[in-house]
Amino acid sequence: MPRTQLQRMMFALMTVIVTVHAYVFYSLYVVNGSTFMNVTGADSVLGAVNAMGGVYMLGRNLPIWAVVIIEFILAYTLEITVGSPMSFKLACKVFDPRETHPVLFETAIICATVGIMCPSMSFLAAVLYYPYYAGFNIFTLLANWIKLVCFNFPFAFFSQLFFIQPLIRTVFRFAMSKFGSKTTETSKASA
């Protein structure tokens, strides 16, 4: 698993790339898809998003690619600065990484990461997708945040634990073994 700061940043980058796309799809298609289609009369979610002129964010409609980029930047920054460091510390408070089976320790890290990132990103989403056209109310923001946590937490927990993290860890191990073997070959050739 990631040992150096560069490896941790690459691991986080790989995770966020997959996660942001999964959550944008989940939010648009699963959570809001039928509402979008009912409002616009479109027969597909993508058709409804196009009919609306994009996805409502920050008080205006933005194209889906802009939504993905904004969420990616926020998620990557939050993961690098808060999510990764805190989840490792939380897992270490419960388990000793030297004495705990790696699968159990990795599972503890995943659970801690979901526990940190889901409420954090849900709060950012509550701010980003707030219905500013209706005026601002702190109680509406908090209600939207709690609603988003309730929608996102089960999806975040199960997708991270059973799909995203196993996939990223497998790809990361493969990439590091290829990179590590090339580094070893290069050092042998120069010797």
Tab-separated table of N, CA and C in Angstrom, residues 25-186:
chain	number	residue	atom	x	y	z
A	25	PHE	N	-22.803	10.188	-10.950
A	25	PHE	CA	-23.773	9.287	-11.586
A	25	PHE	C	-24.888	8.932	-10.602
A	26	TYR	N	-24.508	8.552	-9.384
A	26	TYR	CA	-25.494	8.184	-8.364
A	26	TYR	C	-26.449	9.333	-8.080
A	27	SER	N	-25.911	10.518	-7.915
A	27	SER	CA	-26.739	11.684	-7.600
A	27	SER	C	-27.679	12.035	-8.747
A	28	LEU	N	-27.144	12.063	-9.971
A	28	LEU	CA	-27.959	12.454	-11.121
A	28	LEU	C	-28.979	11.390	-11.508
A	29	TYR	N	-28.545	10.145	-11.564
A	29	TYR	CA	-29.409	9.103	-12.097
A	29	TYR	C	-30.280	8.442	-11.028
A	30	VAL	N	-29.682	8.062	-9.906
A	30	VAL	CA	-30.416	7.293	-8.909
A	30	VAL	C	-31.254	8.201	-8.014
A	31	VAL	N	-30.632	9.222	-7.441
A	31	VAL	CA	-31.334	10.067	-6.474
A	31	VAL	C	-32.276	11.048	-7.164
A	32	ASN	N	-31.808	11.752	-8.195
A	32	ASN	CA	-32.598	12.834	-8.794
A	32	ASN	C	-33.119	12.540	-10.193
A	33	GLY	N	-32.802	11.408	-10.764
A	33	GLY	CA	-33.149	11.127	-12.155
A	33	GLY	C	-34.628	11.201	-12.469
A	34	SER	N	-35.454	10.551	-11.664
A	34	SER	CA	-36.893	10.560	-11.952
A	34	SER	C	-37.488	11.956	-11.771
A	35	THR	N	-36.984	12.719	-10.810
A	35	THR	CA	-37.455	14.095	-10.625
A	35	THR	C	-37.125	14.936	-11.852
A	36	PHE	N	-35.889	14.816	-12.329
A	36	PHE	CA	-35.481	15.567	-13.521
A	36	PHE	C	-36.363	15.213	-14.711
A	37	MET	N	-36.634	13.921	-14.896
A	37	MET	CA	-37.447	13.490	-16.040
A	37	MET	C	-38.887	13.964	-15.895
A	38	ASN	N	-39.432	13.957	-14.678
A	38	ASN	CA	-40.805	14.443	-14.459
A	38	ASN	C	-40.917	15.936	-14.702
A	39	VAL	N	-39.932	16.698	-14.270
A	39	VAL	CA	-39.977	18.156	-14.415
A	39	VAL	C	-39.884	18.564	-15.886
A	40	THR	N	-39.012	17.883	-16.628
A	40	THR	CA	-38.784	18.288	-18.015
A	40	THR	C	-39.632	17.516	-19.022
A	41	GLY	N	-40.153	16.370	-18.619
A	41	GLY	CA	-40.901	15.537	-19.555
A	41	GLY	C	-40.005	14.732	-20.470
A	42	ALA	N	-38.706	14.722	-20.205
A	42	ALA	CA	-37.758	13.962	-21.024
A	42	ALA	C	-37.892	12.475	-20.717
A	43	ASP	N	-37.467	11.641	-21.673
A	43	ASP	CA	-37.566	10.201	-21.472
A	43	ASP	C	-36.264	9.576	-20.971
A	44	SER	N	-35.238	10.403	-20.729
A	44	SER	CA	-33.984	9.912	-20.153
A	44	SER	C	-33.412	10.988	-19.225
A	45	VAL	N	-32.579	10.550	-18.303
A	45	VAL	CA	-31.978	11.502	-17.365
A	45	VAL	C	-31.060	12.469	-18.105
A	46	LEU	N	-30.265	11.955	-19.017
A	46	LEU	CA	-29.366	12.830	-19.776
A	46	LEU	C	-30.156	13.827	-20.611
A	47	GLY	N	-31.255	13.374	-21.202
A	47	GLY	CA	-32.122	14.290	-21.939
A	47	GLY	C	-32.716	15.355	-21.028
A	48	ALA	N	-33.076	14.971	-19.797
A	48	ALA	CA	-33.621	15.935	-18.834
A	48	ALA	C	-32.565	16.954	-18.425
A	49	VAL	N	-31.344	16.480	-18.189
A	49	VAL	CA	-30.249	17.398	-17.819
A	49	VAL	C	-29.979	18.371	-18.956
A	50	ASN	N	-29.977	17.871	-20.183
A	50	ASN	CA	-29.773	18.754	-21.341
A	50	ASN	C	-30.920	19.744	-21.487
A	51	ALA	N	-32.154	19.288	-21.243
A	51	ALA	CA	-33.318	20.181	-21.347
A	51	ALA	C	-33.273	21.275	-20.284
A	52	MET	N	-32.703	20.955	-19.127
A	52	MET	CA	-32.587	21.951	-18.056
A	52	MET	C	-31.410	22.896	-18.288
A	53	GLY	N	-30.591	22.604	-19.279
A	53	GLY	CA	-29.413	23.441	-19.537
A	53	GLY	C	-28.240	23.086	-18.651
A	54	GLY	N	-28.247	21.887	-18.091
A	54	GLY	CA	-27.154	21.434	-17.231
A	54	GLY	C	-27.650	21.075	-15.844
A	55	VAL	N	-26.705	20.944	-14.937
A	55	VAL	CA	-27.000	20.588	-13.555
A	55	VAL	C	-26.948	21.857	-12.716
A	56	TYR	N	-27.959	22.058	-11.882
A	56	TYR	CA	-28.014	23.251	-11.034
A	56	TYR	C	-26.938	23.154	-9.955
A	57	MET	N	-26.005	24.105	-9.979
A	57	MET	CA	-24.937	24.171	-8.999
A	57	MET	C	-24.506	25.616	-8.844
A	58	LEU	N	-24.291	26.031	-7.613
A	58	LEU	CA	-23.832	27.388	-7.313
A	58	LEU	C	-24.759	28.456	-7.896
A	59	GLY	N	-26.057	28.155	-7.887
A	59	GLY	CA	-27.037	29.133	-8.329
A	59	GLY	C	-27.230	29.233	-9.828
A	60	ARG	N	-26.624	28.328	-10.597
A	60	ARG	CA	-26.791	28.344	-12.060
A	60	ARG	C	-26.645	26.941	-12.613
A	61	ASN	N	-27.042	26.752	-13.855
A	61	ASN	CA	-26.919	25.445	-14.494
A	61	ASN	C	-25.551	25.322	-15.139
A	62	LEU	N	-24.864	24.235	-14.804
A	62	LEU	CA	-23.530	23.962	-15.340
A	62	LEU	C	-23.540	22.639	-16.090
A	63	PRO	N	-22.693	22.497	-17.101
A	63	PRO	CA	-22.595	21.202	-17.790
A	63	PRO	C	-22.060	20.133	-16.826
A	64	ILE	N	-22.379	18.894	-17.121
A	64	ILE	CA	-21.973	17.793	-16.242
A	64	ILE	C	-20.464	17.768	-16.064
A	65	TRP	N	-19.685	18.023	-17.119
A	65	TRP	CA	-18.235	17.979	-16.991
A	65	TRP	C	-17.737	19.021	-15.990
A	66	ALA	N	-18.386	20.181	-15.912
A	66	ALA	CA	-17.990	21.206	-14.947
A	66	ALA	C	-18.302	20.752	-13.525
A	67	VAL	N	-19.431	20.080	-13.356
A	67	VAL	CA	-19.802	19.542	-12.042
A	67	VAL	C	-18.766	18.519	-11.593
A	68	VAL	N	-18.355	17.628	-12.502
A	68	VAL	CA	-17.350	16.612	-12.175
A	68	VAL	C	-16.033	17.275	-11.785
A	69	ILE	N	-15.608	18.271	-12.539
A	69	ILE	CA	-14.332	18.946	-12.235
A	69	ILE	C	-14.388	19.649	-10.876
A	70	ILE	N	-15.461	20.365	-10.609
A	70	ILE	CA	-15.590	21.067	-9.319
A	70	ILE	C	-15.589	20.066	-8.167
A	71	GLU	N	-16.376	19.012	-8.289
A	71	GLU	CA	-16.420	18.017	-7.219
A	71	GLU	C	-15.089	17.290	-7.088
A	72	PHE	N	-14.405	17.045	-8.197
A	72	PHE	CA	-13.104	16.381	-8.145
A	72	PHE	C	-12.100	17.232	-7.371
A	73	ILE	N	-12.025	18.513	-7.687
A	73	ILE	CA	-11.072	19.394	-7.001
A	73	ILE	C	-11.360	19.440	-5.500
A	74	LEU	N	-12.624	19.584	-5.148
A	74	LEU	CA	-12.990	19.634	-3.729
A	74	LEU	C	-12.707	18.302	-3.027
A	75	ALA	N	-13.082	17.199	-3.657
A	75	ALA	CA	-12.890	15.884	-3.040
A	75	ALA	C	-11.408	15.547	-2.896
A	76	TYR	N	-10.602	15.835	-3.912
A	76	TYR	CA	-9.170	15.523	-3.844
A	76	TYR	C	-8.488	16.357	-2.762
A	77	THR	N	-8.829	17.634	-2.705
A	77	THR	CA	-8.251	18.497	-1.682
A	77	THR	C	-8.633	18.016	-0.288
A	78	LEU	N	-9.900	17.690	-0.105
A	78	LEU	CA	-10.370	17.215	1.198
A	78	LEU	C	-9.746	15.865	1.551
A	79	GLU	N	-9.622	14.979	0.587
A	79	GLU	CA	-9.037	13.655	0.830
A	79	GLU	C	-7.574	13.767	1.246
A	80	ILE	N	-6.810	14.609	0.549
A	80	ILE	CA	-5.375	14.753	0.844
A	80	ILE	C	-5.148	15.443	2.183
A	81	THR	N	-5.924	16.476	2.465
A	81	THR	CA	-5.666	17.278	3.661
A	81	THR	C	-6.324	16.729	4.924
A	82	VAL	N	-7.498	16.112	4.790
A	82	VAL	CA	-8.240	15.691	5.980
A	82	VAL	C	-8.533	14.186	5.975
A	83	GLY	N	-9.161	13.692	4.922
A	83	GLY	CA	-9.657	12.315	4.891
A	83	GLY	C	-8.600	11.255	5.120
A	84	SER	N	-7.560	11.256	4.317
A	84	SER	CA	-6.507	10.242	4.427
A	84	SER	C	-5.777	10.298	5.766
A	85	PRO	N	-5.252	11.467	6.150
A	85	PRO	CA	-4.506	11.497	7.419
A	85	PRO	C	-5.362	11.128	8.635
A	86	MET	N	-6.586	11.650	8.680
A	86	MET	CA	-7.433	11.376	9.843
A	86	MET	C	-7.921	9.930	9.879
A	87	SER	N	-8.228	9.352	8.718
A	87	SER	CA	-8.715	7.970	8.712
A	87	SER	C	-7.618	7.010	9.168
A	88	PHE	N	-6.376	7.277	8.773
A	88	PHE	CA	-5.263	6.429	9.225
A	88	PHE	C	-5.086	6.554	10.737
A	89	LYS	N	-5.148	7.770	11.254
A	89	LYS	CA	-5.006	7.980	12.701
A	89	LYS	C	-6.143	7.306	13.470
A	90	LEU	N	-7.373	7.416	12.953
A	90	LEU	CA	-8.508	6.766	13.616
A	90	LEU	C	-8.359	5.243	13.615
A	91	ALA	N	-7.924	4.693	12.492
A	91	ALA	CA	-7.732	3.240	12.415
A	91	ALA	C	-6.624	2.794	13.368
A	92	CYS	N	-5.578	3.612	13.504
A	92	CYS	CA	-4.475	3.273	14.419
A	92	CYS	C	-4.889	3.358	15.883
A	93	LYS	N	-5.909	4.152	16.189
A	93	LYS	CA	-6.401	4.211	17.572
A	93	LYS	C	-7.104	2.925	17.971
A	94	VAL	N	-7.667	2.233	16.988
A	94	VAL	CA	-8.402	1.005	17.263
A	94	VAL	C	-7.515	-0.230	17.067
A	95	PHE	N	-6.689	-0.205	16.025
A	95	PHE	CA	-5.856	-1.367	15.686
A	95	PHE	C	-4.392	-0.950	15.586
A	96	ASP	N	-3.510	-1.861	15.951
A	96	ASP	CA	-2.069	-1.666	15.750
A	96	ASP	C	-1.741	-2.222	14.363
A	97	PRO	N	-1.282	-1.376	13.445
A	97	PRO	CA	-1.057	-1.872	12.073
A	97	PRO	C	0.002	-2.969	11.990
A	98	ARG	N	0.913	-3.049	12.957
A	98	ARG	CA	1.955	-4.099	12.924
A	98	ARG	C	1.418	-5.450	13.368
A	99	GLU	N	0.354	-5.432	14.189
A	99	GLU	CA	-0.171	-6.685	14.738
A	99	GLU	C	-1.509	-7.096	14.130
A	100	THR	N	-2.136	-6.218	13.366
A	100	THR	CA	-3.461	-6.485	12.802
A	100	THR	C	-3.312	-7.002	11.379
A	101	HIS	N	-4.152	-7.953	11.022
A	101	HIS	CA	-4.145	-8.470	9.653
A	101	HIS	C	-4.390	-7.300	8.695
A	102	PRO	N	-3.644	-7.231	7.586
A	102	PRO	CA	-3.766	-6.089	6.660
A	102	PRO	C	-5.182	-5.851	6.139
A	103	VAL	N	-5.936	-6.917	5.894
A	103	VAL	CA	-7.299	-6.742	5.381
A	103	VAL	C	-8.165	-6.054	6.428
A	104	LEU	N	-8.024	-6.448	7.673
A	104	LEU	CA	-8.803	-5.831	8.743
A	104	LEU	C	-8.401	-4.367	8.934
A	105	PHE	N	-7.112	-4.106	8.868
A	105	PHE	CA	-6.645	-2.725	9.036
A	105	PHE	C	-7.095	-1.846	7.856
A	106	GLU	N	-7.012	-2.368	6.643
A	106	GLU	CA	-7.484	-1.620	5.471
A	106	GLU	C	-8.987	-1.364	5.559
A	107	THR	N	-9.736	-2.338	6.055
A	107	THR	CA	-11.177	-2.165	6.235
A	107	THR	C	-11.464	-1.061	7.245
A	108	ALA	N	-10.688	-1.022	8.308
A	108	ALA	CA	-10.848	0.040	9.315
A	108	ALA	C	-10.564	1.409	8.700
A	109	ILE	N	-9.556	1.496	7.856
A	109	ILE	CA	-9.231	2.759	7.188
A	109	ILE	C	-10.373	3.173	6.255
A	110	ILE	N	-10.910	2.217	5.492
A	110	ILE	CA	-12.013	2.515	4.579
A	110	ILE	C	-13.221	3.030	5.364
A	111	CYS	N	-13.568	2.351	6.445
A	111	CYS	CA	-14.727	2.766	7.254
A	111	CYS	C	-14.510	4.162	7.840
A	112	ALA	N	-13.291	4.420	8.325
A	112	ALA	CA	-12.994	5.747	8.877
A	112	ALA	C	-13.045	6.809	7.785
A	113	THR	N	-12.550	6.484	6.607
A	113	THR	CA	-12.575	7.444	5.498
A	113	THR	C	-14.008	7.783	5.116
A	114	VAL	N	-14.859	6.779	5.019
A	114	VAL	CA	-16.272	7.028	4.704
A	114	VAL	C	-16.908	7.874	5.798
A	115	GLY	N	-16.592	7.567	7.050
A	115	GLY	CA	-17.137	8.324	8.167
A	115	GLY	C	-16.723	9.786	8.174
A	116	ILE	N	-15.567	10.083	7.603
A	116	ILE	CA	-15.080	11.467	7.518
A	116	ILE	C	-15.542	12.136	6.225
A	117	MET	N	-15.330	11.455	5.110
A	117	MET	CA	-15.564	12.078	3.802
A	117	MET	C	-17.042	12.216	3.456
A	118	CYS	N	-17.880	11.269	3.832
A	118	CYS	CA	-19.293	11.343	3.457
A	118	CYS	C	-19.978	12.568	4.056
A	119	PRO	N	-19.887	12.808	5.365
A	119	PRO	CA	-20.514	14.030	5.885
A	119	PRO	C	-19.857	15.306	5.356
A	120	SER	N	-18.542	15.261	5.160
A	120	SER	CA	-17.835	16.453	4.662
A	120	SER	C	-18.251	16.795	3.236
A	121	MET	N	-18.202	15.812	2.347
A	121	MET	CA	-18.583	16.061	0.957
A	121	MET	C	-20.082	16.322	0.830
A	122	SER	N	-20.883	15.718	1.692
A	122	SER	CA	-22.316	15.995	1.666
A	122	SER	C	-22.591	17.444	2.074
A	123	PHE	N	-21.814	17.952	3.017
A	123	PHE	CA	-21.977	19.360	3.400
A	123	PHE	C	-21.579	20.274	2.240
A	124	LEU	N	-20.448	19.962	1.595
A	124	LEU	CA	-20.048	20.768	0.436
A	124	LEU	C	-21.103	20.691	-0.669
A	125	ALA	N	-21.679	19.507	-0.880
A	125	ALA	CA	-22.737	19.362	-1.887
A	125	ALA	C	-23.971	20.158	-1.486
A	126	ALA	N	-24.292	20.188	-0.188
A	126	ALA	CA	-25.446	20.979	0.271
A	126	ALA	C	-25.230	22.457	-0.032
A	127	VAL	N	-23.991	22.921	0.077
A	127	VAL	CA	-23.676	24.316	-0.254
A	127	VAL	C	-23.704	24.523	-1.762
A	128	LEU	N	-23.088	23.595	-2.510
A	128	LEU	CA	-23.009	23.735	-3.966
A	128	LEU	C	-24.370	23.672	-4.637
A	129	TYR	N	-25.234	22.764	-4.177
A	129	TYR	CA	-26.525	22.535	-4.825
A	129	TYR	C	-27.671	23.231	-4.110
A	130	TYR	N	-27.373	24.118	-3.190
A	130	TYR	CA	-28.411	24.827	-2.436
A	130	TYR	C	-29.297	25.621	-3.394
A	131	PRO	N	-30.629	25.638	-3.169
A	131	PRO	CA	-31.523	26.406	-4.056
A	131	PRO	C	-31.458	27.906	-3.745
A	132	TYR	N	-30.394	28.537	-4.192
A	132	TYR	CA	-30.169	29.957	-3.901
A	132	TYR	C	-31.263	30.854	-4.475
A	133	TYR	N	-31.949	30.397	-5.508
A	133	TYR	CA	-33.022	31.201	-6.105
A	133	TYR	C	-34.162	31.443	-5.108
A	134	ALA	N	-34.263	30.607	-4.082
A	134	ALA	CA	-35.334	30.752	-3.089
A	134	ALA	C	-34.889	31.558	-1.869
A	135	GLY	N	-33.672	32.106	-1.911
A	135	GLY	CA	-33.136	32.802	-0.748
A	135	GLY	C	-32.384	31.827	0.139
A	136	PHE	N	-31.542	32.341	1.010
A	136	PHE	CA	-30.723	31.473	1.858
A	136	PHE	C	-31.312	31.368	3.254
A	137	ASN	N	-31.329	30.129	3.767
A	137	ASN	CA	-31.778	29.869	5.131
A	137	ASN	C	-30.868	28.780	5.696
A	138	ILE	N	-30.257	29.042	6.838
A	138	ILE	CA	-29.319	28.090	7.439
A	138	ILE	C	-29.997	26.764	7.771
A	139	PHE	N	-31.272	26.806	8.167
A	139	PHE	CA	-31.983	25.565	8.500
A	139	PHE	C	-32.244	24.721	7.254
A	140	THR	N	-32.500	25.378	6.126
A	140	THR	CA	-32.659	24.648	4.868
A	140	THR	C	-31.337	23.998	4.481
A	141	LEU	N	-30.233	24.715	4.653
A	141	LEU	CA	-28.907	24.163	4.363
A	141	LEU	C	-28.642	22.937	5.230
A	142	LEU	N	-28.909	23.043	6.525
A	142	LEU	CA	-28.680	21.913	7.436
A	142	LEU	C	-29.594	20.735	7.113
A	143	ALA	N	-30.854	21.011	6.770
A	143	ALA	CA	-31.781	19.940	6.393
A	143	ALA	C	-31.310	19.246	5.113
A	144	ASN	N	-30.856	20.041	4.142
A	144	ASN	CA	-30.332	19.459	2.901
A	144	ASN	C	-29.088	18.615	3.176
A	145	TRP	N	-28.230	19.087	4.086
A	145	TRP	CA	-27.021	18.344	4.434
A	145	TRP	C	-27.381	16.995	5.047
A	146	ILE	N	-28.294	16.993	6.009
A	146	ILE	CA	-28.695	15.735	6.660
A	146	ILE	C	-29.330	14.789	5.636
A	147	LYS	N	-30.158	15.343	4.751
A	147	LYS	CA	-30.784	14.524	3.705
A	147	LYS	C	-29.713	13.897	2.808
A	148	LEU	N	-28.713	14.681	2.413
A	148	LEU	CA	-27.645	14.155	1.562
A	148	LEU	C	-26.830	13.083	2.282
A	149	VAL	N	-26.550	13.281	3.563
A	149	VAL	CA	-25.821	12.253	4.318
A	149	VAL	C	-26.631	10.958	4.339
A	150	CYS	N	-27.928	11.069	4.552
A	150	CYS	CA	-28.789	9.879	4.576
A	150	CYS	C	-28.826	9.162	3.225
A	151	PHE	N	-28.831	9.913	2.137
A	151	PHE	CA	-28.792	9.310	0.801
A	151	PHE	C	-27.416	8.730	0.498
A	152	ASN	N	-26.358	9.475	0.829
A	152	ASN	CA	-25.016	9.119	0.394
A	152	ASN	C	-24.308	8.089	1.261
A	153	PHE	N	-24.577	8.083	2.570
A	153	PHE	CA	-23.793	7.203	3.440
A	153	PHE	C	-23.899	5.723	3.072
A	154	PRO	N	-25.103	5.165	2.889
A	154	PRO	CA	-25.148	3.737	2.517
A	154	PRO	C	-24.423	3.455	1.201
A	155	PHE	N	-24.625	4.339	0.210
A	155	PHE	CA	-23.934	4.153	-1.070
A	155	PHE	C	-22.430	4.263	-0.888
A	156	ALA	N	-21.982	5.262	-0.129
A	156	ALA	CA	-20.546	5.463	0.095
A	156	ALA	C	-19.941	4.258	0.810
A	157	PHE	N	-20.598	3.809	1.852
A	157	PHE	CA	-20.048	2.704	2.635
A	157	PHE	C	-19.899	1.446	1.785
A	158	PHE	N	-20.979	1.030	1.151
A	158	PHE	CA	-20.932	-0.230	0.418
A	158	PHE	C	-20.097	-0.134	-0.860
A	159	SER	N	-20.174	0.986	-1.571
A	159	SER	CA	-19.373	1.095	-2.796
A	159	SER	C	-17.891	1.170	-2.471
A	160	GLN	N	-17.509	1.885	-1.416
A	160	GLN	CA	-16.090	1.967	-1.048
A	160	GLN	C	-15.583	0.633	-0.525
A	161	LEU	N	-16.353	-0.004	0.334
A	161	LEU	CA	-15.897	-1.233	0.972
A	161	LEU	C	-15.828	-2.410	-0.001
A	162	PHE	N	-16.803	-2.527	-0.898
A	162	PHE	CA	-16.891	-3.722	-1.730
A	162	PHE	C	-16.529	-3.524	-3.201
A	163	PHE	N	-16.406	-2.283	-3.659
A	163	PHE	CA	-16.107	-2.090	-5.073
A	163	PHE	C	-14.916	-1.154	-5.301
A	164	ILE	N	-15.051	0.090	-4.886
A	164	ILE	CA	-14.053	1.101	-5.247
A	164	ILE	C	-12.687	0.814	-4.636
A	165	GLN	N	-12.628	0.620	-3.322
A	165	GLN	CA	-11.320	0.394	-2.690
A	165	GLN	C	-10.657	-0.909	-3.135
A	166	PRO	N	-11.383	-2.029	-3.229
A	166	PRO	CA	-10.710	-3.227	-3.764
A	166	PRO	C	-10.177	-3.008	-5.188
A	167	LEU	N	-10.949	-2.312	-6.026
A	167	LEU	CA	-10.487	-2.024	-7.385
A	167	LEU	C	-9.242	-1.146	-7.368
A	168	ILE	N	-9.277	-0.064	-6.622
A	168	ILE	CA	-8.145	0.871	-6.582
A	168	ILE	C	-6.919	0.201	-5.981
A	169	ARG	N	-7.091	-0.579	-4.938
A	169	ARG	CA	-5.948	-1.254	-4.322
A	169	ARG	C	-5.322	-2.257	-5.285
A	170	THR	N	-6.140	-2.953	-6.055
A	170	THR	CA	-5.621	-3.898	-7.044
A	170	THR	C	-4.860	-3.163	-8.146
A	171	VAL	N	-5.447	-2.101	-8.669
A	171	VAL	CA	-4.780	-1.316	-9.718
A	171	VAL	C	-3.502	-0.684	-9.175
A	172	PHE	N	-3.554	-0.182	-7.946
A	172	PHE	CA	-2.385	0.452	-7.340
A	172	PHE	C	-1.255	-0.560	-7.154
A	173	ARG	N	-1.578	-1.751	-6.640
A	173	ARG	CA	-0.548	-2.798	-6.469
A	173	ARG	C	0.072	-3.157	-7.812
A	174	PHE	N	-0.778	-3.304	-8.835
A	174	PHE	CA	-0.273	-3.640	-10.172
A	174	PHE	C	0.642	-2.537	-10.686
A	175	ALA	N	0.197	-1.279	-10.565
A	175	ALA	CA	1.011	-0.153	-11.048
A	175	ALA	C	2.323	-0.058	-10.287
A	176	MET	N	2.293	-0.265	-8.990
A	176	MET	CA	3.515	-0.182	-8.194
A	176	MET	C	4.454	-1.345	-8.486
A	177	SER	N	3.903	-2.526	-8.779
A	177	SER	CA	4.774	-3.658	-9.122
A	177	SER	C	5.444	-3.432	-10.466
A	178	LYS	N	4.707	-2.861	-11.420
A	178	LYS	CA	5.309	-2.541	-12.726
A	178	LYS	C	6.340	-1.432	-12.588
A	179	PHE	N	5.992	-0.390	-11.840
A	179	PHE	CA	6.918	0.727	-11.626
A	179	PHE	C	8.127	0.253	-10.843
A	180	GLY	N	7.900	-0.559	-9.806
A	180	GLY	CA	8.992	-1.069	-8.975
A	180	GLY	C	9.924	-1.973	-9.758
A	181	SER	N	9.374	-2.824	-10.661
A	181	SER	CA	10.226	-3.721	-11.444
A	181	SER	C	11.041	-2.943	-12.467
A	182	LYS	N	10.480	-1.867	-13.032
A	182	LYS	CA	11.241	-1.042	-13.972
A	182	LYS	C	12.362	-0.312	-13.253
A	183	THR	N	12.114	0.135	-12.023
A	183	THR	CA	13.132	0.814	-11.238
A	183	THR	C	14.253	-0.157	-10.901
A	184	THR	N	13.898	-1.402	-10.563
A	184	THR	CA	14.899	-2.413	-10.246
A	184	THR	C	15.732	-2.745	-11.464
A	185	GLU	N	15.068	-2.894	-12.643
A	185	GLU	CA	15.788	-3.183	-13.881
A	185	GLU	C	16.738	-2.062	-14.243
A	186	THR	N	16.296	-0.811	-14.076
A	186	THR	CA	17.127	0.345	-14.382
A	186	THR	C	18.349	0.391	-13.473
